[in-house]
Every structure is written in C-alpha cells, then in structure tokens.
C-alpha cells in the first residue's frame, strides 16, 4: 500500500468525455463525498444540463434501496427529457463496487419500457485496477454506439408527478471527511484519509485555501486490504513522512466510505500507530455519506475528547468555536469580529478551527467564555460547558446589527455594561419586499435578524438545504429556520414564496428569474472553488455597506 499526498491540481478526466456524448445524460450516484467534484467539472465545461447527481444515504446504500429509488428518478428524468436524449450513463462509485450492486434488471427495464439505453460506468481506483479508465470508457462507447443503432425510442408513458432526491442545478453538499480535513488544515497535523485513493480528489476541490500548505495524505488500499481490513505498510509510510516533517504534532486517521462499509477497525490501527511511533494519534470516524457540518462537529469533539484537560481560567479570554472556510470563507472575512474583541481588551485563546495546534487545543480550556459562530461548533461548546464549566453564547456577526449585538453581549458578560443599541437607523415605513436567504443554518437565521434591524425588511424567509439526517437536530436558536431536504423542495418553496430578493451562493441563482435582485453570499460547502474570485461580505459594517448596495 502507498500513501499519496493530496494536491490542488487533482482532476476528473473521464467526465469531460461523458458530458460531451450527444443526446446523453450522466447520473452520478454515491455518497455525497464522491459527487461534488463532478458538478464542478460540469460547470467548467458548461455541461451542467447533462449531469444529475444522486447523493445516497448510508442506509439506502447498504440495503440496496437506492436502486429502487433510482428507477423512479430515471423515469422522471426521461419524461422531462424524452425528446432530447437517447441514452443515460450511470456513473458508479466505490461503494456500489464493493457491495456488488446489480443494475442489470434496471438496464433491461428502462430499455424495454422507453427504448432508452442505460449503461453503467464504474469509476474510482477500485474500478481502475480491473481495467484502465481509458479502456473502460472506450469499451462503453463502442457498446453504446452499437445499441443505439439497434434500438428505437418508445414514447414515454404518462407518470404521476413526484419529488426526487436527485440534484441537477444545485451541487451536492461537501462531505463529512472534507469537513474534518478543513478543521485540521495545516502543516503541523498529519492527516491521512483511509481510502482506495479516490477520496483525495474531493478534498483537493473542497479546500479553498492552498492544500499544498496542508499535510494531507490519502492511502491507496488494495483489494486484499479491503477484504481483510488490514493495512500493510501504513506505519512505515507514516514514519517516513514524520522524518521529513519535524513540525508534526499529531496524526489524524480519517475514515471514508470504504472503511465504513467493510467495518475496518480504525481505532485499533490508531492505537497501534500511537504506541509504536510514540506520537499522539486520533481517529475521525467519518463515512462520506454525511455532510461537512457533521464532519466538523465530529472532528472538534474527537479533538476535545483526546486532548483537552482542565486548566485554570484566564481572565478576559474567549474561544471562537465553529469557524470553517466551508461556511465563512477565508478567516480575513471575520476581521471586524477580531478587532472588536481586541478593542474590548479581551484575548482570543483558540479559534476552532484556524491554525490549530496541540497547545491551542489544550489552552482553550482556560477561556472564560466560548463564542459560537455556527451549528457545527455547538456540540463542542456544550461539551466544554459540561466538562470544563465554560459557558457559551451564540453570536451573530452579520452586518451592523450583528456586530453591535455581539459587542453588547461581550460588554455585558465581561464588564456588566448593558448598552442599548436600538440607535441603529430605523425607517418610518417597513420594507415589504420579500427576501429569501439560502445559507448554512446559523448564517441564514443571523442574516434574517440583521436585515430586519438594519434595513427594516419585514418579509424574510430563512432556508437551509440539508438532507434529513439523524445527526442534525433543530434547536431553539433555529426556530424560524426552514429546512428543505431536496432540490425539488427548494424549487417549490421559491415558487410559493416568490421572492423579490435572493441572498445565496451563486449555485442557486438559476432557480429564480432575472427580475429577482440577487445578492451573492458564498457558501463554499456547496460551490467549493467555483467562485473564489467573487467579492462579498457578511461581517460587520463592511457587510452593511455590501447589502446596502443591493437593497
């Protein structure tokens, strides 16, 4: 087994060819961690119309229920595109290959009922070991050409309208293991994804900072290691990496879809590495099926359980919990928050997570107060409150209202000063335009609160697109948040609400008409590196001026 470093120039070379096949649609299915890359490539090639993605839950994958769902979704896609297509290619991932999912009946049924050719193309490193990607694609194209010549389309049957979980306009959300890698970004933490090798590409896409400056590696599990669950040569590879990187403080072994499906015992592997190499090592039990919110929360709690100890409290100190570039962009966007804290003679001990180190993790328990920025930071804040008696407060940093509200909270907590900030400008008349916000949970709620105060906007609908998961629990702070589970649900909400203003990542822009005022608010957990050059603001007075330009 080899370990390879993840670099920023990773690309999916096969998809370009697939997207350019005439009268064809590609449906990529698998865990969410395997799909976002394909959306990025389709956007770059201006071929998004030809790509659909189907993020599958772990339960559906293991039970093979996803094949039954896929049949229904294919039927609906055919009914909407019957005149435009002659074939559909199902693009599989490692999960279906390991579970030996059988699509043969589905292929025959679609051909018989609609005269549409359905082909299966395996992708990923496991498929690559059977036959090279080039040969595999060449074989598929030859077969497809032959079948198209000998098949006539059958007029599509009338089908009842129903919602589907497939995404077409909006990309799948970034995965839990990308969230974990984002938390641990840096050259002092060795991160190793346990995977047949394919998971290194999504991590490179999902990291908006320079991944070359993060010590990020991925294994290349072979068939025997996948069957037995034993990884040969891992310790030796790690030892070699450590010898070349003296700054490494600890190692994170991060799970992906393959270890989850085969039940690999990563805890034992971690214990063995730690004992043999005499360096701290932590296991991050991600699975590729969950979203990045879950991965960040899980990673923060894993670090807390492993490294945090009771410390004497240091006066006038805080931690910031829940920062991630996937939600908030680069750390510089929060400069007004940092300036505010400094102006109040307060010190930040640790930002979870920016430039983390063992020292910062351990010192964090000396803080008097934790400031929570996001839903993904909430579990750690609750853990630290329970274990180390550090209270937490959820803060809003959006626009003038948010940053001034945060100032009031800090003054009240540390200096018992209760400033009223109702001095914010108020208009004589409420603005009755309809505003829709699509963002991460706390961000959506915070923007809504700030717009009401700063611009007297009365009609605001705050939304988050999150697939239902046992790991997402709605809390009181999110009482007025609307959760939508699918792209179809989101389209329906937009149709019902008819917004005048949409505040969201550009990936949602095509869901509304051109008359709607669009205010870009990047959410890298969806769009990753697509709009890195786009200027936007959300924090403090800069954000107030930014929103004012549009409103």
XYZ file of C-alpha atoms in Angstrom:
551
model
C 0.000 0.000 0.000
C 1.160 3.506 -0.866
C 0.314 6.868 0.660
C -0.027 9.802 -1.717
C -0.184 13.493 -0.914
C -3.304 15.439 -1.950
C -2.533 18.331 -4.301
C -4.729 21.093 -5.675
C -4.496 20.051 -9.340
C -6.461 16.798 -8.948
C -8.942 16.431 -11.825
C -11.604 14.013 -13.079
C -10.562 13.408 -16.672
C -13.246 10.908 -17.706
C -16.271 13.095 -17.016
C -15.450 15.584 -19.788
C -15.842 12.848 -22.395
C -19.092 11.581 -20.852
C -20.664 15.031 -20.743
C -19.952 15.548 -24.434
C -21.679 12.368 -25.636
C -24.564 13.574 -27.868
C -28.153 13.060 -26.626
C -26.940 11.560 -23.371
C -27.392 12.281 -19.665
C -24.978 11.277 -16.911
C -26.352 10.352 -13.480
C -23.633 10.032 -10.861
C -24.689 8.131 -7.751
C -22.942 7.519 -4.451
C -22.104 9.153 -1.120
C -22.133 12.960 -1.219
C -18.341 12.957 -0.794
C -17.946 11.411 -4.250
C -20.205 13.759 -6.221
C -19.344 17.441 -5.742
C -16.220 17.185 -7.932
C -18.333 16.120 -10.906
C -20.595 19.162 -10.516
C -17.530 21.428 -10.552
C -16.257 19.848 -13.762
C -19.681 20.081 -15.427
C -19.868 23.822 -14.613
C -16.394 24.385 -16.054
C -17.348 22.550 -19.243
C -20.703 24.402 -19.448
C -22.405 20.998 -19.473
C -24.419 21.057 -16.248
C -27.582 20.329 -18.264
C -26.150 16.867 -18.959
C -25.366 15.943 -15.336
C -27.575 14.776 -12.477
C -26.236 13.700 -9.077
C -27.895 11.336 -6.619
C -26.429 11.559 -3.094
C -27.263 8.272 -1.358
C -27.734 7.738 2.371
C -25.754 5.023 4.125
C -28.941 3.072 4.911
C -30.138 3.144 1.302
C -26.723 2.107 0.014
C -26.260 -0.885 2.338
C -29.868 -2.066 1.856
C -29.670 -1.537 -1.950
C -32.814 0.613 -1.664
C -31.065 3.219 -3.811
C -31.538 1.062 -6.920
C -35.316 1.053 -6.468
C -35.284 4.833 -5.928
C -33.008 5.317 -8.925
C -35.514 3.589 -11.217
C -38.236 6.083 -10.256
C -35.892 9.016 -10.701
C -34.717 7.813 -14.107
C -38.331 7.508 -15.254
C -38.996 11.117 -14.247
C -35.790 12.349 -15.901
C -36.758 10.518 -19.108
C -40.248 12.057 -19.057
C -38.717 15.549 -18.770
C -36.033 14.984 -21.423
C -37.568 12.394 -23.748
C -37.100 14.368 -26.978
C -33.509 15.304 -26.127
C -31.918 12.012 -25.063
C -31.277 8.517 -26.353
C -29.088 7.203 -23.543
C -28.256 7.539 -19.863
C -24.966 6.597 -18.229
C -24.997 5.713 -14.530
C -21.628 6.705 -13.072
C -20.851 4.447 -10.109
C -18.504 4.918 -7.140
C -16.503 2.569 -4.925
C -19.446 1.901 -2.602
C -21.509 0.138 -5.281
C -18.462 -1.782 -6.488
C -17.696 -3.156 -3.012
C -21.342 -4.061 -2.387
C -21.610 -5.585 -5.887
C -24.826 -3.692 -6.607
C -26.708 -5.250 -9.523
C -28.202 -2.810 -12.051
C -28.831 -5.373 -14.842
C -32.606 -5.612 -14.284
C -32.901 -1.823 -14.244
C -30.959 -1.554 -17.515
C -33.236 -4.054 -19.242
C -36.434 -2.487 -17.883
C -35.605 1.060 -18.999
C -34.641 -0.158 -22.469
C -37.810 -2.249 -22.774
C -40.174 0.462 -21.492
C -38.669 3.542 -23.128
C -36.126 2.477 -25.737
C -33.528 4.495 -23.799
C -30.145 2.816 -23.461
C -28.951 2.654 -19.851
C -25.240 1.915 -19.370
C -23.197 1.500 -16.199
C -19.721 3.014 -15.919
C -17.606 2.173 -12.897
C -15.259 4.855 -11.630
C -12.692 5.240 -8.905
C -9.465 3.436 -8.027
C -11.112 0.040 -7.439
C -12.505 0.010 -10.982
C -9.180 1.296 -12.315
C -7.405 -1.857 -11.123
C -9.653 -4.092 -13.255
C -9.176 -2.130 -16.476
C -7.723 1.310 -17.216
C -10.253 4.183 -17.313
C -9.444 4.834 -20.965
C -10.110 1.206 -21.978
C -13.257 1.063 -19.848
C -14.642 4.215 -21.457
C -13.658 3.067 -24.950
C -15.493 -0.236 -24.388
C -18.619 1.550 -23.144
C -18.705 3.938 -26.117
C -18.431 1.058 -28.603
C -21.264 -0.819 -26.881
C -23.379 2.330 -26.705
C -22.937 3.087 -30.403
C -24.000 -0.447 -31.342
C -27.083 -0.443 -29.085
C -28.223 2.991 -30.283
C -28.190 1.779 -33.896
C -30.395 -1.170 -32.970
C -32.880 0.466 -30.585
C -35.917 2.649 -31.218
C -37.260 5.002 -28.567
C -40.703 4.230 -27.180
C -42.982 7.203 -26.494
C -42.792 7.927 -22.779
C -45.660 6.847 -20.611
C -47.636 9.316 -18.523
C -46.294 9.285 -14.996
C -47.538 10.888 -11.805
C -45.572 13.862 -10.561
C -43.380 13.206 -7.530
C -40.361 14.717 -5.825
C -36.950 13.241 -6.406
C -33.774 13.358 -4.361
C -31.562 13.799 -7.401
C -29.838 17.181 -7.722
C -29.365 18.926 -11.040
C -28.993 22.677 -10.563
C -27.586 22.673 -7.016
C -24.441 20.661 -6.219
C -24.287 18.006 -3.502
C -23.037 19.359 -0.191
C -19.380 18.824 0.749
C -18.806 15.614 2.709
C -18.040 14.963 6.357
C -14.444 13.913 5.674
C -13.784 17.161 3.789
C -15.160 18.969 6.843
C -12.743 17.015 9.033
C -9.784 17.879 6.798
C -10.825 21.543 6.839
C -10.720 21.619 10.662
C -7.247 20.069 10.681
C -5.735 22.224 7.917
C -2.045 22.985 8.422
C 1.463 21.569 8.231
C 1.670 20.594 11.911
C -1.117 17.988 11.720
C -0.629 14.884 9.566
C -3.980 13.904 8.061
C -4.407 10.515 6.416
C -7.591 9.564 4.594
C -8.144 5.800 4.616
C -9.393 5.095 1.108
C -8.590 3.185 -2.099
C -7.165 6.575 -3.195
C -10.108 8.295 -4.878
C -11.053 10.444 -1.867
C -8.009 12.660 -2.303
C -9.622 14.411 -5.285
C -12.714 15.749 -3.442
C -10.552 17.015 -0.572
C -8.412 18.976 -3.045
C -11.536 20.509 -4.615
C -13.265 21.296 -1.316
C -10.354 23.114 0.359
C -10.446 26.793 -0.677
C -7.072 27.508 0.934
C -3.875 26.197 -0.662
C -3.960 22.468 0.096
C -0.253 22.277 -0.738
C 0.265 24.029 2.622
C -1.625 21.330 4.497
C -0.087 17.964 5.303
C -2.884 15.980 3.658
C -2.363 12.380 2.520
C -4.529 9.542 1.246
C -3.902 5.795 1.311
C -4.229 3.557 -1.721
C -5.942 0.453 -0.312
C -5.625 -2.656 -2.466
C -8.202 -5.440 -2.831
C -6.630 -7.656 -0.142
C -6.596 -4.797 2.363
C -10.232 -4.033 1.566
C -11.215 -7.675 2.096
C -9.178 -8.257 5.270
C -9.367 -4.763 6.758
C -5.633 -4.863 7.467
C -3.431 -2.079 6.082
C 0.136 -3.175 5.442
C 2.937 -0.647 5.457
C 0.904 2.199 6.979
C 3.199 2.700 9.973
C 6.296 2.620 7.793
C 4.836 5.246 5.455
C 3.858 7.470 8.378
C 7.290 7.095 9.928
C 8.874 8.252 6.652
C 6.559 11.297 6.439
C 7.334 12.250 10.051
C 11.074 12.019 9.407
C 10.681 14.624 6.653
C 8.310 16.906 8.606
C 9.608 17.679 12.079
C 6.728 20.092 12.829
C 4.107 17.322 13.060
C 2.375 17.444 16.470
C -0.212 14.710 16.000
C -1.765 12.409 13.408
C -5.413 12.192 12.362
C -6.609 8.972 10.723
C -9.779 9.877 8.812
C -12.299 7.281 7.652
C -14.152 7.348 4.326
C -16.821 5.218 2.659
C -14.765 2.036 2.122
C -13.587 1.560 5.742
C -17.168 2.226 6.882
C -18.723 -0.359 4.578
C -16.206 -3.116 5.363
C -16.126 -2.338 9.103
C -12.401 -1.616 9.279
C -11.176 -1.307 12.879
C -9.537 2.128 12.701
C -9.433 2.503 16.484
C -7.018 -0.432 16.766
C -4.936 0.948 13.903
C -4.719 4.327 15.665
C -3.749 2.753 18.992
C -1.031 0.726 17.283
C 0.408 3.767 15.467
C 0.405 5.842 18.650
C 2.127 3.130 20.674
C 4.689 2.193 18.032
C 5.649 5.664 16.806
C 5.208 7.462 20.146
C 3.183 10.328 18.683
C -0.427 11.331 19.508
C -2.926 9.900 17.048
C -6.681 10.421 16.799
C -9.343 8.601 14.786
C -12.019 10.607 12.943
C -14.943 8.304 12.184
C -16.405 10.000 9.087
C -18.170 7.960 6.394
C -18.616 10.089 3.199
C -22.422 9.912 3.412
C -22.850 12.763 5.929
C -22.376 16.487 5.251
C -19.495 18.717 6.254
C -21.405 20.147 9.240
C -21.391 16.655 10.733
C -17.698 16.141 9.904
C -16.617 19.399 11.555
C -18.673 18.715 14.683
C -17.354 15.160 14.934
C -13.736 16.253 14.474
C -13.936 19.028 17.079
C -15.400 16.618 19.620
C -12.791 13.971 18.800
C -10.017 16.511 19.456
C -11.673 17.610 22.697
C -12.025 14.051 23.992
C -8.453 13.247 23.083
C -6.521 16.360 24.116
C -8.469 18.704 26.385
C -7.619 18.886 30.104
C -8.813 21.088 32.969
C -6.916 24.395 33.205
C -7.041 27.438 35.418
C -9.237 30.133 33.875
C -7.501 33.208 32.432
C -9.334 36.493 32.960
C -10.885 38.224 29.932
C -10.344 35.384 27.471
C -12.572 33.753 24.859
C -12.523 30.974 22.303
C -14.235 31.244 18.941
C -15.922 27.971 18.010
C -17.405 26.904 14.685
C -15.309 28.775 12.131
C -14.725 26.914 8.882
C -13.895 28.232 5.402
C -16.662 25.964 4.090
C -19.208 28.225 5.817
C -17.411 31.527 6.434
C -14.806 31.767 3.688
C -11.268 32.856 4.491
C -10.551 33.930 8.059
C -9.945 37.547 6.970
C -13.705 37.918 6.450
C -14.069 37.937 10.260
C -11.606 40.768 10.802
C -14.253 43.083 12.317
C -15.031 40.469 14.962
C -11.362 40.102 15.881
C -10.939 43.880 16.019
C -13.983 44.202 18.266
C -12.657 41.604 20.711
C -9.270 43.308 20.819
C -10.840 46.746 21.355
C -12.610 45.389 24.449
C -9.248 44.256 25.923
C -10.193 40.613 25.517
C -7.866 37.883 24.276
C -8.687 35.008 21.941
C -7.071 31.779 23.103
C -8.174 29.477 20.280
C -10.173 29.705 17.078
C -11.820 26.364 16.302
C -10.642 25.973 13.672
C -7.887 28.133 12.282
C -4.201 27.253 12.617
C -4.928 24.647 15.270
C -2.099 23.212 17.346
C -1.871 20.911 20.340
C -1.007 23.884 22.511
C -4.057 25.861 21.357
C -6.394 22.900 21.877
C -5.077 22.316 25.408
C -5.028 26.032 26.322
C -8.619 26.511 25.163
C -9.972 25.194 28.470
C -8.576 28.306 30.199
C -11.120 30.560 28.468
C -13.872 32.308 30.403
C -16.366 32.242 27.530
C -16.914 30.415 24.246
C -18.335 32.346 21.288
C -20.218 30.035 18.918
C -20.415 31.030 15.247
C -22.156 28.034 13.694
C -24.276 24.951 14.216
C -21.226 22.761 13.658
C -19.496 24.403 16.647
C -22.371 23.878 19.064
C -21.546 20.319 20.167
C -18.019 21.312 21.212
C -19.332 24.328 23.126
C -21.769 22.099 25.017
C -19.020 19.583 25.753
C -16.721 22.289 27.141
C -19.556 23.703 29.239
C -20.224 20.281 30.757
C -16.616 19.151 31.231
C -14.825 22.440 31.992
C -17.637 24.780 33.156
C -17.063 27.233 30.294
C -20.320 28.940 29.347
C -21.059 29.651 25.691
C -23.089 32.170 23.750
C -24.197 32.007 20.111
C -23.191 35.228 18.378
C -24.364 36.995 15.243
C -21.624 38.844 13.337
C -23.694 39.754 10.279
C -23.917 43.433 9.300
C -24.138 46.361 11.777
C -26.821 44.821 13.949
C -24.918 41.551 14.364
C -21.555 43.027 15.287
C -23.099 45.632 17.632
C -25.217 42.963 19.283
C -22.063 40.894 19.817
C -20.347 43.947 21.307
C -23.222 44.348 23.747
C -23.053 40.660 24.735
C -19.321 40.868 25.445
C -19.559 44.130 27.386
C -22.390 42.760 29.454
C -20.626 39.469 30.209
C -17.148 40.784 30.999
C -17.829 44.321 32.277
C -21.518 44.223 33.281
C -22.237 47.092 30.884
C -25.596 46.790 29.162
C -25.535 49.104 26.153
C -28.766 49.535 24.275
C -28.040 49.613 20.560
C -31.528 50.471 19.337
C -29.793 53.557 17.951
C -29.498 51.628 14.683
C -31.177 53.544 11.920
C -34.873 52.850 11.543
C -37.089 53.713 8.628
C -40.517 55.265 9.120
C -42.033 52.571 6.983
C -41.266 48.835 6.845
C -39.924 47.491 3.567
C -42.429 44.874 2.401
C -40.271 43.279 -0.295
C -39.914 39.512 0.077
C -36.406 38.320 0.907
C -35.260 34.716 0.680
C -31.994 33.636 2.285
C -30.397 30.273 1.471
C -27.363 29.608 3.643
C -25.972 27.438 6.433
C -28.343 27.178 9.444
C -26.938 29.883 11.755
C -25.908 32.125 8.860
C -29.433 32.115 7.406
C -31.009 32.991 10.773
C -28.391 35.662 11.533
C -28.733 37.383 8.166
C -32.509 37.453 8.610
C -32.211 39.050 12.068
C -29.732 41.670 10.855
C -31.701 42.626 7.754
C -34.821 43.196 9.853
C -32.928 45.569 12.147
C -30.587 47.255 9.669
C -32.951 47.679 6.712
C -36.466 47.342 8.205
C -37.196 44.402 5.925
C -40.267 42.652 7.294
C -40.814 39.668 4.981
C -37.827 37.325 5.249
C -37.690 33.564 4.707
C -34.522 31.881 6.018
C -33.724 28.500 4.439
C -31.089 25.793 4.636
C -30.811 22.956 2.128
C -29.929 19.975 4.318
C -30.772 16.360 3.621
C -32.521 14.750 6.579
C -30.065 13.116 8.948
C -30.202 11.715 12.450
C -27.175 13.895 13.200
C -28.963 17.202 12.564
C -31.160 18.338 15.435
C -33.115 21.569 15.271
C -32.554 23.782 18.318
C -34.377 26.811 19.722
C -31.987 29.241 18.002
C -33.145 27.806 14.670
C -36.856 28.021 15.498
C -37.611 30.161 12.431
C -35.311 28.284 10.037
C -36.962 26.432 7.161
C -35.224 23.148 6.360
C -35.543 21.867 2.790
C -34.332 18.356 2.027
C -34.167 18.242 -1.754
C -33.725 20.465 -4.775
C -37.357 19.800 -5.695
C -38.462 21.035 -2.233
C -36.391 24.180 -2.721
C -37.925 24.884 -6.140
C -41.374 24.509 -4.615
C -40.542 26.963 -1.792
C -39.289 29.519 -4.310
C -42.414 29.089 -6.432
C -44.695 29.558 -3.406
C -42.816 32.465 -1.807
C -41.992 34.434 -4.988
C -39.014 36.366 -3.543
C -38.076 39.860 -4.668
C -34.548 39.445 -3.259
C -32.461 36.272 -3.042
C -29.369 36.123 -0.831
C -27.436 32.934 -1.524
C -24.474 31.277 -3.139
C -24.449 31.707 -6.947
C -25.261 27.991 -7.385
C -28.882 28.874 -6.523
C -29.177 31.831 -8.877
C -30.589 29.791 -11.781
C -33.559 28.746 -9.619
C -35.048 32.269 -9.749
C -35.967 34.549 -12.639
C -33.893 37.518 -13.779
C -36.222 40.070 -12.163
C -35.221 38.888 -8.673
C -32.496 41.010 -7.049
C -29.641 38.596 -6.410
C -27.139 39.230 -3.584
C -24.191 36.796 -3.707
C -23.271 35.179 -0.395
C -20.728 32.427 -0.983
C -21.238 29.087 0.720
C -18.125 27.096 -0.115
C -19.640 23.969 1.408
C -21.629 23.818 -1.838
C -19.767 25.788 -4.505
C -16.218 24.944 -3.246
C -13.695 26.664 -5.542
C -16.088 27.769 -8.316
C -16.453 31.422 -7.279
C -13.275 32.104 -5.334
C -12.729 35.452 -7.057
C -16.212 36.775 -6.315
C -16.244 39.632 -3.812
C -18.796 39.555 -0.978
C -19.135 40.441 2.725
C -21.206 39.264 5.672
C -19.410 40.538 8.797
C -19.956 43.907 10.476
C -20.117 47.351 8.883
C -18.483 46.153 5.650
C -21.398 43.785 5.209
C -23.883 46.579 5.940
C -22.398 48.615 3.068
C -22.335 45.497 0.885
C -26.022 44.710 1.445
C -26.941 48.397 1.105
C -25.640 48.432 -2.493
C -28.296 45.899 -3.482
C -31.149 46.752 -1.113
